[in-house]
Amino acid sequence: MRWARRAVPAVTAAVAALAARDLMQRDHALLRNFPVLGRARYLLEAIGPELRQYIVAGNNEERPFTRDQRRWVYASAKQENNYFGFGTDNDIEYTPGYPIIKHRTFGRAVPSSTPTAGHDVRLPCAKVLGGARGRARAFRPESVVNISGMSFGSLSGNAVTALNRGAALAGCLQNTGEGGLSPYHRNGGELVFQLGTAYFGCRDEQGRFSLDRLRDLVASAPVKALEIKLSQGAKPSLGGLLPGAKVSAEIAATRGIPAGQDCVSPSRHAEFSDCDSLLDWVELLAAETGLPVGIKSAVGDLGFWQELATLMRDTGRGVDFVTIDGGEGGTGAAPLIFTDSVSLPFQQGFSRVYKVFAEHDLHEQVVFAGGGKLGLPDNAIVAFALGCDLVNVGREAMLSIGCVQAQKCHTDTCPTGVATQNAWLARGLDPTLKSVRAANYLRTLRRDLVKVAEACGVEHPGLIGTDAVEILDGRTGSTPLHEVYGYRPDWGLPSPADQAEIVRLMAPEAPQGGSATPSPTAVG
Ligand SMILES: Cc1cc2nc3c(=O)[nH]c(=O)nc-3n(C[C@H](O)[C@H](O)[C@H](O)COP(=O)(O)O)c2cc1C
Ligand code: SF4
């Protein structure tokens, strides 16, 4: 007990010193009024998210991803049991906006009998990217699920490596994000190269876009398409500043900027200033590289889309794909007002843009990609029904490689090494192990999409029409998806020729149900 006799005065002295400090300081009224005790509030505020996440929150609480959603991604990534027991705990009937997918009793495609069948099924895009515009390097994306743009710089090198190898294992594309094409993107996975306003990776010493550098870059890596980033759902119309302290030699080399100096991403592109010049630039990039070229954008005012579609119809120039990012989408860092309130959520934004293209009779010629929590099967199915041909997964892919939704991506203190440049933290992420997890997750999502498509009686999620989905109003009623978003009956599907081709492509591998041959008295 001698230690206690020594410890008590020491602790008392420390508490007294702390109390004196709290009483004298002027920054926090709470501490001046409640010295020492007031500190409990700051402690609870600091660990509140963890307390809520691990102890208090229910299965369907928490955002961006609920506990159920995260558990599904984690279990899928580890190839553990990702089923849920006892039935849904969602308040289905009384939740407004809840989507219901309507299965068919006797559909054309027969669902497989075993729960795990289809895990390795191929699920190519129902349209050929760049096909409608005859691009030299047009191709059919092997996977309808691909990895969304997330730069090296916002993600660690190990995270980019894990995702790139995961993309290679799962046979899908990884978008580089606007931060350039880093050595970590060169691990076997095929790429979509993103061109942001700063033209990282393809700019000259003055920061201007360099066509020569772009040509060299795409020739040096498995780049399959180019994406011009106009905006991102979480922070449309914002530029960015990477502080000099974060511009390491590696980031500087990848982006083509000087190390250690502040690096500004402007809020607008310098290469074009309206729809007309945008289309000229698209055609230039496509002609010079042979690659399909698309745009990524969040949706706000529709004037841009009206003008773009009209010019495409009237002048013959055009984008090969359009990626719509929902306002609920993710970011490494952004002001709260932008993440919470600027740009439309995915379904509303996507359906408005799709309708503009459909009204100009261009919807069958453009490949539509979507992002904004579409790495969850239910959201993805609604996206396909609305006319999406591809879904991009960002944060869900981060979850699959270990992200715990600590939401500290903007502080460089990511505890799991995913979104940080801190070498010690990034070291914790084993890219080899996590690449397998990313691939498992991507495959599981594809499998679930095939299973739901088959339940709806079709071979491929791109063939699920708007008639297969209803949106509940939370008061025991519901509205068909096409009525909610004002679609004509045939909208949301690929052209008849593309439909026939994807049915043909899916047919040999489509798992068939039924465990025994029919009895002699069977009538059908
Ligand atoms: C850490 C992080 C970095 C991102 N970086 C980019 C980027 O460089 N370019 C871009 O277009 N979008 C970027 N995004 C947005 C994603 O590509 C995606 O559009 C968005 O998160 C929605 O998809 P999700 O809900 O599946 O995450 C980033 C998102 C995150 C979370
Ligand atoms: S663990 Fe937290 S800080 Fe790291 S990537 Fe995930 S949300 Fe961001």
PDB file of C-alpha atoms and ligand atoms in Angstrom, residues 155 398-399 402-411 413-420, ligand 2:
ATOM      1  CA  LEU A 155      -5.860   7.030 -50.666  1.00  0.00           C
ATOM      2  CA  MET A 398     -12.765   1.002 -49.246  1.00  0.00           C
ATOM      3  CA  LEU A 399     -14.832  -0.937 -46.682  1.00  0.00           C
ATOM      4  CA  GLY A 402     -10.603  -2.532 -44.137  1.00  0.00           C
ATOM      5  CA  CYS A 403     -12.166   0.959 -43.793  1.00  0.00           C
ATOM      6  CA  VAL A 404     -14.185   1.055 -40.551  1.00  0.00           C
ATOM      7  CA  GLN A 405     -16.117   4.243 -41.373  1.00  0.00           C
ATOM      8  CA  ALA A 406     -14.196   6.265 -38.816  1.00  0.00           C
ATOM      9  CA  GLN A 407     -14.778   9.288 -41.104  1.00  0.00           C
ATOM     10  CA  LYS A 408     -11.345  10.771 -40.486  1.00  0.00           C
ATOM     11  CA  CYS A 409     -10.245  10.672 -44.143  1.00  0.00           C
ATOM     12  CA  HIS A 410      -9.700  14.466 -44.124  1.00  0.00           C
ATOM     13  CA  THR A 411      -7.303  14.393 -41.137  1.00  0.00           C
ATOM     14  CA  THR A 413      -5.113   9.904 -39.365  1.00  0.00           C
ATOM     15  CA  CYS A 414      -7.116   7.092 -40.982  1.00  0.00           C
ATOM     16  CA  PRO A 415      -6.735   4.266 -38.444  1.00  0.00           C
ATOM     17  CA  THR A 416      -6.880   1.522 -41.076  1.00  0.00           C
ATOM     18  CA  GLY A 417      -4.292   2.944 -43.479  1.00  0.00           C
ATOM     19  CA  VAL A 418      -6.814   3.384 -46.313  1.00  0.00           C
ATOM     20  CA  ALA A 419      -7.078   7.170 -46.626  1.00  0.00           C
ATOM     21  CA  THR A 420      -3.788   8.521 -45.334  1.00  0.00           C
TER      22      THR A 420
HETATM   23  S1  SF4 B   2     -11.369   4.107 -41.762  1.00  0.00           S
HETATM   24 FE1  SF4 B   2     -12.178   6.176 -41.478  1.00  0.00          FE
HETATM   25  S2  SF4 B   2     -10.556   7.546 -42.072  1.00  0.00           S
HETATM   26 FE2  SF4 B   2     -10.046   5.537 -42.884  1.00  0.00          FE
HETATM   27  S3  SF4 B   2     -10.890   5.515 -44.951  1.00  0.00           S
HETATM   28 FE3  SF4 B   2     -12.442   4.682 -43.621  1.00  0.00          FE
HETATM   29  S4  SF4 B   2     -13.735   6.415 -43.097  1.00  0.00           S
HETATM   30 FE4  SF4 B   2     -11.813   7.270 -43.901  1.00  0.00          FE
END
